[in-house]
Coordinates of C-alpha atoms and ligand atoms in Angstrom, one line a residue:
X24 CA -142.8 138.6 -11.3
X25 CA -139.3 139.5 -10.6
X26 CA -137.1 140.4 -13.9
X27 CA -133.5 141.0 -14.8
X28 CA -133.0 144.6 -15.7
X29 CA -129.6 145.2 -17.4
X30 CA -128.0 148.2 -19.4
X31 CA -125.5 147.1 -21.5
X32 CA -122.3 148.2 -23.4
X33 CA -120.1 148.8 -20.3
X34 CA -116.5 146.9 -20.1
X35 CA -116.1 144.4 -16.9
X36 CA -113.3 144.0 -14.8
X37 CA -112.4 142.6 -11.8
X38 CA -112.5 139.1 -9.7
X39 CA -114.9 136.6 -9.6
X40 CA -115.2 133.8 -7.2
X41 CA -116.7 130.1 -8.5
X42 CA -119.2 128.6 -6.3
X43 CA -119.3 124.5 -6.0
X44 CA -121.1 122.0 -8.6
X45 CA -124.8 122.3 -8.8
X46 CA -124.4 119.2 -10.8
X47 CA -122.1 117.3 -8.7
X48 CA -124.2 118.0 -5.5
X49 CA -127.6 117.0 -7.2
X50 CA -126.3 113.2 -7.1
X51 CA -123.9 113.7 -4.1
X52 CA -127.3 114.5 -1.9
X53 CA -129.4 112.1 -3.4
X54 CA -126.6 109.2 -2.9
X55 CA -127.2 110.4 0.9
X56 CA -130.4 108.3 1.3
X57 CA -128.2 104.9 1.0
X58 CA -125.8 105.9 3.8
X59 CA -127.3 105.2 7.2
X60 CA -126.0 108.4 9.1
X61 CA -124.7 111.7 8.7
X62 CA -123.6 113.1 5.1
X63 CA -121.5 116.6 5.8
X64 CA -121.5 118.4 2.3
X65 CA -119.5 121.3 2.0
X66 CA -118.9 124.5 -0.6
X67 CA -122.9 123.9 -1.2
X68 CA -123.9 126.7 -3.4
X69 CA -127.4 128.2 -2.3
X70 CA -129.6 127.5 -5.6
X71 CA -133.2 126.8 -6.1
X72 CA -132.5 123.4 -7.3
X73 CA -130.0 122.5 -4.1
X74 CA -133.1 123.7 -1.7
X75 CA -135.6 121.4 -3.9
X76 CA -133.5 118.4 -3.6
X77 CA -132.7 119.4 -0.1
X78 CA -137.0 119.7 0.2
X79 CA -137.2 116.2 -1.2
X80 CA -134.9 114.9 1.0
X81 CA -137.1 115.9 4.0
X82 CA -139.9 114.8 2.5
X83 CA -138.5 110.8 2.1
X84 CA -137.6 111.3 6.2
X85 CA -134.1 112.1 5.7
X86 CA -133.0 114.9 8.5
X87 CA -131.4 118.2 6.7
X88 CA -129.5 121.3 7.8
X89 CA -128.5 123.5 5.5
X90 CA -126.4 126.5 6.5
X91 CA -123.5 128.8 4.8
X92 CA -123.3 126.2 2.1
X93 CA -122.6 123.2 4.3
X94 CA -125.4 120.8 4.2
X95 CA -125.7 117.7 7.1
X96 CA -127.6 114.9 5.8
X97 CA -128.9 112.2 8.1
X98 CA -129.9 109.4 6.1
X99 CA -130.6 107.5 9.0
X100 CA -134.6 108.7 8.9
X101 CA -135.4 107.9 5.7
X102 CA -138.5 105.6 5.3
X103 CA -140.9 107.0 2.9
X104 CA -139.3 106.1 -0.4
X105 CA -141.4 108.2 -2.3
X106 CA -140.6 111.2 -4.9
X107 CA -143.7 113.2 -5.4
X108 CA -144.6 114.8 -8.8
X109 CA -144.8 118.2 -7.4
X110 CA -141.1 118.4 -7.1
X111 CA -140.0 116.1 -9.3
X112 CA -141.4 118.3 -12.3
X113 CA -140.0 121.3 -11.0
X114 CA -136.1 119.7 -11.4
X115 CA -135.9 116.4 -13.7
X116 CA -132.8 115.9 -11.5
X117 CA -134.8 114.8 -8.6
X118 CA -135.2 111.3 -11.0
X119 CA -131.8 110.9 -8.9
X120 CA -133.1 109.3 -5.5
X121 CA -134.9 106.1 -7.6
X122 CA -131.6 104.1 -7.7
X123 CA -130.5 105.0 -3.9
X124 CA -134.3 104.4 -2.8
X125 CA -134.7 100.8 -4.6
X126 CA -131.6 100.0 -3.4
X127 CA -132.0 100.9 -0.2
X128 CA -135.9 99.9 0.4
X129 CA -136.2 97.1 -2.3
X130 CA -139.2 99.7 -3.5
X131 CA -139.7 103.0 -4.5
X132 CA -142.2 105.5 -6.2
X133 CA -140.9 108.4 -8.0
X134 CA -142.7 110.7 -10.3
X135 CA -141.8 110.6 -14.4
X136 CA -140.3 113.9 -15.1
X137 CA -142.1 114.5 -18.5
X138 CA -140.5 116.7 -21.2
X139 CA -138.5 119.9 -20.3
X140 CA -138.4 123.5 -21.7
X141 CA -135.9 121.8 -25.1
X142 CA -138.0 118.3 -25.9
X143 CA -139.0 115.1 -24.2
X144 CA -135.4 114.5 -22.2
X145 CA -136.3 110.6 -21.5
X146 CA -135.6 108.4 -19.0
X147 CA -135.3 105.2 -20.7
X148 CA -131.4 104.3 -19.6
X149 CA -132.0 104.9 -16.4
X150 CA -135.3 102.0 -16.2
X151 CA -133.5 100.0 -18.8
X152 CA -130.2 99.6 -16.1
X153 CA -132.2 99.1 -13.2
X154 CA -134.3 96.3 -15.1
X155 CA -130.9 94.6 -15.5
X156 CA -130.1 95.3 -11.6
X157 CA -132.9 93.3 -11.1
X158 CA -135.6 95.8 -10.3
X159 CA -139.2 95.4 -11.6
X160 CA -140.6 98.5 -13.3
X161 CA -143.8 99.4 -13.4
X162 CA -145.9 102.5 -14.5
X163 CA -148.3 103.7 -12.1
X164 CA -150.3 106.7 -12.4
X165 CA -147.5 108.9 -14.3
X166 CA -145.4 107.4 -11.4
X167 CA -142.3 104.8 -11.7
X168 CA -142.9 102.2 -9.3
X169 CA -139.7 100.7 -8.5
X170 CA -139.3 97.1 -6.7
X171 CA -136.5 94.4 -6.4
X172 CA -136.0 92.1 -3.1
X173 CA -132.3 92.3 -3.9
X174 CA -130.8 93.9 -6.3
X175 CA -128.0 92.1 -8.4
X176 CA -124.4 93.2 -10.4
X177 CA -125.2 92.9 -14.3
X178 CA -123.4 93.9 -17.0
X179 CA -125.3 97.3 -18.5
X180 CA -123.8 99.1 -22.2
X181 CA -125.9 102.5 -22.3
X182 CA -126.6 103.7 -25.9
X183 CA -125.4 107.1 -25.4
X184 CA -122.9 108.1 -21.8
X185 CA -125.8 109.7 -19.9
X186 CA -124.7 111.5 -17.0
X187 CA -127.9 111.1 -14.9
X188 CA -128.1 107.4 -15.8
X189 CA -124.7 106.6 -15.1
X190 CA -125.6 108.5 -11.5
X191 CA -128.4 106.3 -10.7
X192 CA -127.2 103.3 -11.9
X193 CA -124.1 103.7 -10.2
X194 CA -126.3 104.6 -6.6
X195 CA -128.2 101.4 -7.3
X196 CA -125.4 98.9 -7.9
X197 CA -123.2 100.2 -5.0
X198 CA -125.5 98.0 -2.8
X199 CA -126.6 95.4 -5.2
X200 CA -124.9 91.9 -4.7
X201 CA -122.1 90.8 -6.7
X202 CA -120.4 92.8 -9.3
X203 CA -122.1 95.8 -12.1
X204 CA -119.7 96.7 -14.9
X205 CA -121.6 100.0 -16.8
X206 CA -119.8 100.4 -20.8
X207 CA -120.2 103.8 -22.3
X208 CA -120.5 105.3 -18.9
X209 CA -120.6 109.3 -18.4
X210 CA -116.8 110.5 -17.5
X211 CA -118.1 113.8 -16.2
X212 CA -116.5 115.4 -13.4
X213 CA -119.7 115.2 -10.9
X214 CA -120.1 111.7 -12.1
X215 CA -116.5 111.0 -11.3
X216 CA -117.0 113.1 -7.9
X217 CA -120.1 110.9 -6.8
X218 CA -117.9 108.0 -7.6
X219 CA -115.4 109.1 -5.3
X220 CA -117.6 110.6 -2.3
X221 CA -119.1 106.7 -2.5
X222 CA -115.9 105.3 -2.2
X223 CA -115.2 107.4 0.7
X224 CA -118.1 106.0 2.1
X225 CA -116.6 102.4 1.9
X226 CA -118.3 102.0 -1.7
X227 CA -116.3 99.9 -4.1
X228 CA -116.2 101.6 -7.6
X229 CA -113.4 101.1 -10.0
X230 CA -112.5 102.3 -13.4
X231 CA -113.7 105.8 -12.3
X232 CA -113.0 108.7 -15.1
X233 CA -113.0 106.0 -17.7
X234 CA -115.7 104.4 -20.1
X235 CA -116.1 101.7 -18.2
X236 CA -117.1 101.5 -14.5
X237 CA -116.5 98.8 -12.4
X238 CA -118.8 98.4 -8.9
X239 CA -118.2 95.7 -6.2
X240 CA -121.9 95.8 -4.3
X241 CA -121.2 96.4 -0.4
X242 CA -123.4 95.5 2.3
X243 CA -123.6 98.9 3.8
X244 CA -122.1 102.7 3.6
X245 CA -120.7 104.2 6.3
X246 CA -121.2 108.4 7.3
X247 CA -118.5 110.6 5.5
X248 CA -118.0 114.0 4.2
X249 CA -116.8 116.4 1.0
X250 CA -116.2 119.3 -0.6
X251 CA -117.9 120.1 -3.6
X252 CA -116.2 120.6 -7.3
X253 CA -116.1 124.0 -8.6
X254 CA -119.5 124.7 -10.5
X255 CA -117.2 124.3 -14.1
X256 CA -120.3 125.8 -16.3
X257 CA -120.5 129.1 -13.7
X258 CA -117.0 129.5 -14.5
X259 CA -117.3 129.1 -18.2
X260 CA -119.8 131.5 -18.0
X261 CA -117.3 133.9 -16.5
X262 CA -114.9 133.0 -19.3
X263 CA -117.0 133.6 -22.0
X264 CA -118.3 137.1 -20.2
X265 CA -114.4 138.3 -19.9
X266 CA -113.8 137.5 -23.6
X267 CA -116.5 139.6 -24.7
X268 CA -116.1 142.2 -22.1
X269 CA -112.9 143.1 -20.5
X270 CA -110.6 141.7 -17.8
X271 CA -112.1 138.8 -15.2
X272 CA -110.4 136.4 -12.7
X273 CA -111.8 133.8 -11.4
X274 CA -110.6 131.9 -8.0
X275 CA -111.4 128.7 -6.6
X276 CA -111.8 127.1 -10.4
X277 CA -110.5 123.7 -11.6
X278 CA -109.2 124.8 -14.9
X279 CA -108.7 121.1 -15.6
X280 CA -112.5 120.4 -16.1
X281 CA -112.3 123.5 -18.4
X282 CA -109.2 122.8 -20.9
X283 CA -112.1 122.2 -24.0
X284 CA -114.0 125.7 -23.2
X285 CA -110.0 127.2 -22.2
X286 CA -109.0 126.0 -25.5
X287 CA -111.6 127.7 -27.6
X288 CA -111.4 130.6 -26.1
X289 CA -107.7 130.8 -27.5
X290 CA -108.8 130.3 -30.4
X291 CA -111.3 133.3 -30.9
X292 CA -108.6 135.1 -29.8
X293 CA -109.2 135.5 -25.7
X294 CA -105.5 136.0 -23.4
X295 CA -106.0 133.5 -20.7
X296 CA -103.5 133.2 -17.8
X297 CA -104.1 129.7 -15.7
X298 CA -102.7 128.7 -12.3
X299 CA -104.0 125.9 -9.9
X300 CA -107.1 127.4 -9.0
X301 CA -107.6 130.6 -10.5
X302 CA -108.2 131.6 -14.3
X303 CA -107.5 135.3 -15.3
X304 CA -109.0 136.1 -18.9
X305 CA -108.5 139.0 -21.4
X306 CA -110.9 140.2 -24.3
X307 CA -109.2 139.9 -27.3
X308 CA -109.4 143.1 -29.6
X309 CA -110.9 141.6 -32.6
X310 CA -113.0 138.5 -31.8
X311 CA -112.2 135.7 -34.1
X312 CA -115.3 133.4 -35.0
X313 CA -114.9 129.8 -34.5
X314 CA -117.0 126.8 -35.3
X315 CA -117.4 124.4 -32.5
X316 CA -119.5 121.2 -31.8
X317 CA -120.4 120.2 -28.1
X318 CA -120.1 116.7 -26.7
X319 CA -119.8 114.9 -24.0
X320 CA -116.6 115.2 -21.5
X321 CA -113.8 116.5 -22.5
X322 CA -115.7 118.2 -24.8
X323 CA -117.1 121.2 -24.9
X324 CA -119.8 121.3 -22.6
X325 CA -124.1 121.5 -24.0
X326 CA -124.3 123.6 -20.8
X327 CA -122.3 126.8 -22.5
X328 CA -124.2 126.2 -25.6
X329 CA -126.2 129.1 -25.4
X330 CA -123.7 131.6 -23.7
X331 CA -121.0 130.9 -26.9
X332 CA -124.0 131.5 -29.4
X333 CA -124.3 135.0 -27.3
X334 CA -120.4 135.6 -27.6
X335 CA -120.0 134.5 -31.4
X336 CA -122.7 137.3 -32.2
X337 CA -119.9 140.0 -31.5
X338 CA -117.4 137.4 -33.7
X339 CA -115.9 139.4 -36.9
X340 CA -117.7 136.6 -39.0
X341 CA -119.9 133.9 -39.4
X342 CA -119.4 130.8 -36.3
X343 CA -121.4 127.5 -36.4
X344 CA -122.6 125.4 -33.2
X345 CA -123.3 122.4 -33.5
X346 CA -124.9 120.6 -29.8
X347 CA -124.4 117.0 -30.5
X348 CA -125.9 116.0 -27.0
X349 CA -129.0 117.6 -27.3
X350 CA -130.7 118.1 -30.8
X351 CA -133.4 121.0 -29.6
X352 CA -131.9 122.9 -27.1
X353 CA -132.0 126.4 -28.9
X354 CA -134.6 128.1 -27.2
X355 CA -133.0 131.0 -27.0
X356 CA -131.9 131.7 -30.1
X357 CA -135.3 133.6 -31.1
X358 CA -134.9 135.7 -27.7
X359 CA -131.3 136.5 -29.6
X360 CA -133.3 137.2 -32.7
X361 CA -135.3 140.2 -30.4
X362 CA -131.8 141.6 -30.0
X363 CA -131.0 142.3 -33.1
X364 CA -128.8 138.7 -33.3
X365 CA -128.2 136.9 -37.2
X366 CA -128.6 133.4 -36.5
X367 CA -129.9 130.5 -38.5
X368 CA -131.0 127.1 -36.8
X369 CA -130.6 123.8 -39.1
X370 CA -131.1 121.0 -37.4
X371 CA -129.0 121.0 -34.0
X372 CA -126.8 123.5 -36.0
X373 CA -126.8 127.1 -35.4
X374 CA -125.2 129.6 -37.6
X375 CA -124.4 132.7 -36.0
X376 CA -123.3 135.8 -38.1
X377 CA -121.5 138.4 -36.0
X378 CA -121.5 141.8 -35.3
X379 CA -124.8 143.1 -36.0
X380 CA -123.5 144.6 -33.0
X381 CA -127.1 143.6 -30.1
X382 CA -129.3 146.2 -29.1
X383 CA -131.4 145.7 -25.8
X384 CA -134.7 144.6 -25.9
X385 CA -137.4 142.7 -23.5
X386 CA -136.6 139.0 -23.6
X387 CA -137.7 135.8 -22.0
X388 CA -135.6 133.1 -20.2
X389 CA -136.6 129.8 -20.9
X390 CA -133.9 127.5 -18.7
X391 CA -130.9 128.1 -16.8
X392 CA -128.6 128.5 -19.6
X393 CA -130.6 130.2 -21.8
X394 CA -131.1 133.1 -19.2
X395 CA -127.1 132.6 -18.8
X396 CA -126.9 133.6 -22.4
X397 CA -129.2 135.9 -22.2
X398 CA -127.8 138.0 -19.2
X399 CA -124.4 137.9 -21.5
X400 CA -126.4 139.4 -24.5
X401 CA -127.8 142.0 -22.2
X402 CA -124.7 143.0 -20.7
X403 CA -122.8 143.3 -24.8
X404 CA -126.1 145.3 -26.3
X405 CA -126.0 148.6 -26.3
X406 CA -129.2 149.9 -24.4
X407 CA -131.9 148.4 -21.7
X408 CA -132.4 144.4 -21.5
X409 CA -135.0 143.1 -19.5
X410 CA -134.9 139.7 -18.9
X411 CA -138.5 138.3 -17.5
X412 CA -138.8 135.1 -15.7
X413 CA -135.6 134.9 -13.9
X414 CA -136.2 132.0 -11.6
X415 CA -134.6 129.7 -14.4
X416 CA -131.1 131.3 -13.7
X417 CA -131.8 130.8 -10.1
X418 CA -131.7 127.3 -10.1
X419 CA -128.3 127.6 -11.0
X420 CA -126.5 130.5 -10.7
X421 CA -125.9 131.9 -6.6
X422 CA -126.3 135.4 -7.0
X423 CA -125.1 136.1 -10.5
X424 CA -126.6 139.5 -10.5
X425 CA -124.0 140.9 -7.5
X426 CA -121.0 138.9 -8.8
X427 CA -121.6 141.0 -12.5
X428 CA -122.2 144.3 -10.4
X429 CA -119.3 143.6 -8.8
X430 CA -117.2 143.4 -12.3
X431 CA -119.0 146.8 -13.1
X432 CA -122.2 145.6 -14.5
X433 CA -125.2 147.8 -14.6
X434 CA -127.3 145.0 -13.9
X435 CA -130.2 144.6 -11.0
X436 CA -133.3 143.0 -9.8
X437 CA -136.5 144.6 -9.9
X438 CA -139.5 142.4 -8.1
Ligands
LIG526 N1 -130.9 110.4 -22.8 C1 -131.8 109.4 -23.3 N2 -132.3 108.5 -22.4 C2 -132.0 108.6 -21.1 C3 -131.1 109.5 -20.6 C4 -130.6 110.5 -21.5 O1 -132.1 109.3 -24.5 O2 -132.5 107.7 -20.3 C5 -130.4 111.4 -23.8 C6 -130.9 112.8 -23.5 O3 -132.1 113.0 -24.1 C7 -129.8 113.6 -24.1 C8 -128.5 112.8 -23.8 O4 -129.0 111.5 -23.6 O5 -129.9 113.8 -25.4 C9 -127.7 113.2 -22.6 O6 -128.5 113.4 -21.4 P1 -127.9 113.1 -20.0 O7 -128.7 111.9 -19.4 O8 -126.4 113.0 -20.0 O9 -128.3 114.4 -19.2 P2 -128.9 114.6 -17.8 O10 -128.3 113.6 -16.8 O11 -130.4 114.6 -17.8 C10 -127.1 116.3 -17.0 C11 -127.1 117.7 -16.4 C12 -127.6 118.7 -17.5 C13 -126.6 118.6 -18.7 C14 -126.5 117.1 -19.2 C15 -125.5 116.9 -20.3 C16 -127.6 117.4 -14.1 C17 -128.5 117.5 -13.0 N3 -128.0 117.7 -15.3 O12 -128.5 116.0 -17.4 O13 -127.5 120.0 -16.9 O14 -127.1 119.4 -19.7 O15 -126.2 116.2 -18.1 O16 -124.3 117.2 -19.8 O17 -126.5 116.9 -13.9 C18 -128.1 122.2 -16.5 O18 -127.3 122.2 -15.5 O19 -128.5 123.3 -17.0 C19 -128.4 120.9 -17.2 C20 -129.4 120.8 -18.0

């Protein structure tokens, strides 16, 4: 099994360049299956969870090429509507192609995720929206079997904005008849960015950005193409490594999908230095702590939950986290724990006492971010981290490894 090997304590400097949205390209390639011809993709970054989706793909009959990170998509193949639980347990994102594939098929069979690494992660919004689209759900053999002979606009209020249900709901009622409103919808930027590449594709979605997304169902989509956002957690990442370590810039950003985690960052004390597309960061000499709580968008993101905790634990006091969005995702605070980190978990609440300064130790990542956090912990501890099970961060970080070696990390690969 392959494992992170870092030796920490040294100072980073240096340019880093941002690779496009794993979470904006998830939905963006599932939303492929509904147009009936050839989706061009571009600034695809090369991740374990972009080649699974791009595997699923194939497998429902769509035609891919993926190649220096542009991906061709013909959606004109597809007819085997069917998302198998070999994949889909392996990324809970692949829950994506049931609104294009009931849409597009009036039936389809995808797998039920189950629970994830941080609790049961259900799925209840996204069955609950389709119901009111029309579709009929049934469970069949751990399997959601999805079937409508037209879909039809509803009003739908989710509980909570859920990103992946405001996707697939969106996916679904773009071909549905009449008109969908969706209250409390996700504002993310990928939501907002598979709006837009739907619209492109003669989709009729209003109200995009905002709580409240309007859809006028269309007949048909026609082929079109776009460039993916800039991956804003991989830059916040970056961000939160240059505060704790030294000087970093980072090109081809979107600082505007970044102004909660820029803002922070001020706070504790970081020098940060903005234009269009580029962010240059500065470690502040003594690192204020700060207490923040994540939310949804514009808020601090869940997704650089665990690399904060890692850069409050050199914080000259105590800093509190609070993840609103997720009440369990703390795995790995007791990996922290192994390097020497003082943090208390109550609740969804973390209490993080700096400067016990980290000392390297053997840890285990447990999901992408968590490993994130952990890479960030190895490369502030004094001494050897090793960091076992590193397929996590490869599902979405590209490379992260070189892009810290080229900042002057001591950090490599060892099968
Ligand atoms: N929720 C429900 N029922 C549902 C859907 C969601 O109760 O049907 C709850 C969840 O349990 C959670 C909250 O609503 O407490 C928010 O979940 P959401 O649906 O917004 O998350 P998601 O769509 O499953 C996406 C990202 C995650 C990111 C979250 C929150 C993708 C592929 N995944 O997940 O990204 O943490 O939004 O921003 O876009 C990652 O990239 O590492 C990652 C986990």
């Amino acid at each position: 099994m392959e494992k992170i090997i870092i030796n920490g304590g040294y100072p980073l400097s240096g340019e880093v360049k941002i690779g496009g949205a794993k979470n904006a390209v998830l939905p963006i390639m599932a939303a492929s299956l509904i147009i009936d011809g050839l989706t061009v993709v571009r600034k695809v970054p090369n991740l374990r969870d972009t080649r699974t989706m791009a595997k699923l793909l194939e497998i429902v009959g769509a035609g891919v090429k993926l190649k220096n990170h542009k991906l061709e998509i013909d959606g004109s193949t597809v007819d085997n509507p069917v998302a198998p639980y070999e994949l889909v347990k392996t990324m809970r994102a692949s829950f994506y192609v049931l609104g294009p594939l009931v849409a597009r098929f009036g039936s389809a069979r995808v797998s039920l995720p189950g629970g994830c690494a941080w609790g049961p992660r259900p799925v209840d919004y996204h069955l609950k929206g389709l119901e009111q689209l029309g579709v009929k759900i049934t469970l069949d053999g751990g399997n959601i079997l999805a079937e409508a002979k037209k879909l039809m606009g509803a009003k739908i209020r989710f509980d909570y904005p859920s990103v992946g249900a405001t996707g697939n709901i969106v996916m679904a009622a773009v071909l549905a008849k009449g008109e969908t409103l969706i209250e409390n919808a996700a504002k993310e930027p990928e939501i907002v960015q598979l709006c837009e590449f739907l619209n492109s594709a003669g989709g009729q979605i209003e109200g995009v950005a905002t709580s409240t997304i309007q859809i006028q169902g269309v007949d048909e989509l026609r082929p079109t193409s776009v460039t993916v956002i800039p991956d804003r957690i991989e830059a916040g990442t970056f961000l939160i490594a240059g505060a704790a370590l030294g000087e970093i810039k980072l090109i081809d950003v979107e600082p505007n999908h970044l102004k909660a985690v820029i803002e922070n960052l001020q706070l504790v004390g970081a020098k940060l230095e903005i234009s269009e597309n580029s962010i240059t960061i500065k470690k502040p000499k003594k690192l204020k702590p700060i207490d923040i709580i994540i939310n949804v968008y514009p808020g601090y993101p869940t997704d650089l939950q665990a690399q904060w905790t890692a850069l409050m634990t050199a914080a000259s006091g105590s800093a509190i986290i609070t993840d609103t969005v997720y009440q369990d995702r703390f795995n790995h605070i007791p990996e922290l724990h192994r390097m020497g980190a003082d943090i208390k978990l109550e609740g969804n609440t973390a209490i993080i006492r700096g400067r016990p300064e980290l000392v390297g130790a053997p840890v285990m990542s447990t999901d992408i971010r968590a490993s994130a956090a952990l890479i960030l912990a190895g490369l502030m501890a004094e001494g050897r981290t090793e960091i076992s099970r590193v397929y996590h961060i490869d599902r979405g970080y590209e490379n992260i490894e070189a892009k810290f070696r080229k900042l002057g990390a001591k950090i490599r690969r060892e099968k």
